[in-house]
Amino acid sequence: MKNSIDRNISKLLLLKELQFNNLSIIRKDDLKSLRQLRILNLQDNQIHTIDGESFRDLILLEKLRLNSNKLNHILDGTFSALKQLQRLTLNYNNLTTLPLLPLARLLDLRVLRLHDNSFICDCRLLWLAKYLKLHPFLGLNARCQQPDTLNHKDITSLVEEEKQCNSMDADDIEYTCNVPICPHPCTCFNGVVDCKDKELNEIPRNIPDTTIELRLEKNRIIEIPPKVFSHLKKLRRFILYRNNLKMLPSRAFSDLSALQLLHLYNNQLVYLPLGIFNQLSHLQLLLLNANKITCVRGDAFEGLEKLSLLSLYDNQLKTLANETFIPLKSLQTLHLARNPFICDCHLRWLNAYLRDKQIETSGVRCAAPRRMAKRRFGVLNDRKFRCRNRMEFELTAHSGQCGLRCPKFCQCDGTTVTCRGQQLQEIPNDIPIFTTELHLQDNQIKRVPRDGSFRRLRSLRTLDLRNNRLEEIDDDAFDGASALNELYVLSVAPFRRSILSKMVNFEI
């Protein structure tokens, strides 16, 4: 049985009919000096290895048949010398991938056969999908074998389906495309990382730093860890709607200086932290609609000079500070409807602003007081916006501050309030409504009463009451604190598990 080309045969100028010879290896010197050779038939053998320099002397070769062998790989330089090659058959082999370089220089290629191989349609074949798209008469019927989702599909379908590498094979292969890894179970293509509708509970790790667009919509994500996006310097479009986000870290987007589009609508957000957007100098579109935002700081949109569209539609806003939209020099479209605005003297400015700018397109209307209900902004006389109700006045007078004044004897850092070791005898009644962590340990607190004070704290997750003088916690004391899932207490004699029974997120 032969396993390489006979030296005497290799001296022929026209080499044909070497099929069915059980050849298994083509060595680098087997075809040496055959510079006049134009046709080489090597089909129907057992060839599994071709040295990268085997064809280096065949500079006039026009037809090369390698079909029906056992090739499972082609080295980069294999065909680099074949400038005149017009016909190449690689069908009926065991190829799982094909590097770019073997075909890149074959400019005269008229026939290319690749069908009936074992192609794995991952990142390594993206170039081939595009190549075959540009050359529709080459590689006809070349199909994927793996993964299962692309089984028997044409390789060119990689372009339409945006399929690329995933984390399951990322450790085993050396990638030749721009994106070295794709987080499971997402798909990646041309800078787009698509993780939409994957039932994710958290932000995926290993998002490529080449990502231009990140799609995380329609998942179950409840939080954004600090600095999770710090490496995404090229990110331009971030889509995160229809998740369960209740809060954002104050520096969640601080490293995304190239960001142009941010979709955060249809979440559970109630509060926008200080400076959350102020590093997004290129942001053009910001969608915050369909959340539960109750207050917007007066400086919330500082730095967004290129923003052209802002949606606050369908939230819980009752008022806005008159400096809110001043930084938005490029604003062309504004959505404010479906908010319970109190149209008193503190929103007179908004009526005038919308009348002058003509940029509000959602039809925003007043909700209160009764005499102003359902009246449309921008068409009302400014004198209609009067302050009469003292209770409403107190509510709207401090618009833009968002109730973030820190209680006496406490320290506030973002949404964390620390009142530790201050000899407090009761829980302060002016805890900011957006507090997520409340530290009250090392005080003199004796009782947690059922006075409804926790109904304000719907974002509270952690409450620490250790090292106090607690003697009693009333039933339903934490009623309304629906997000509370960490409670630290010590030495409370009458403490009952039933106190926590209504707290659906709490793990006893």
Coordinates of N, CA and C in Angstrom, one line a residue, residues 447-455 472-479:
R447 N -37.6 49.0 70.1 CA -38.8 48.5 69.5 C -38.8 48.9 68.0
V448 N -39.4 48.0 67.2 CA -39.7 48.3 65.8 C -41.2 48.3 65.7
P449 N -41.8 49.5 65.7 CA -43.3 49.6 65.8 C -43.9 49.4 64.4
R450 N -45.2 49.1 64.5 CA -46.0 49.0 63.3 C -46.6 50.4 63.0
D451 N -45.8 51.2 62.4 CA -46.3 52.6 62.2 C -46.3 53.0 60.7
G452 N -46.0 52.0 59.8 CA -46.1 52.3 58.4 C -44.8 52.9 57.8
S453 N -43.8 53.1 58.7 CA -42.6 53.8 58.2 C -41.9 53.1 57.1
F454 N -42.0 51.8 57.1 CA -41.3 51.0 56.1 C -42.0 50.9 54.7
R455 N -43.3 51.4 54.7 CA -44.0 51.5 53.4 C -43.3 52.4 52.4
E472 N -38.9 44.1 71.2 CA -40.1 43.8 70.5 C -40.1 44.3 69.1
I473 N -40.6 43.4 68.2 CA -40.8 43.8 66.8 C -42.3 43.5 66.5
D474 N -43.1 44.6 66.3 CA -44.5 44.4 66.1 C -44.8 43.6 64.8
D475 N -45.9 42.9 64.9 CA -46.4 42.2 63.7 C -46.6 43.3 62.6
D476 N -46.3 42.9 61.4 CA -46.4 43.8 60.2 C -45.6 45.1 60.3
A477 N -44.5 45.0 61.2 CA -43.7 46.2 61.3 C -43.0 46.5 60.0
F478 N -42.7 45.5 59.2 CA -42.0 45.7 57.9 C -42.9 45.7 56.7
D479 N -44.2 45.9 57.0 CA -45.2 45.9 55.9 C -44.9 46.9 54.9

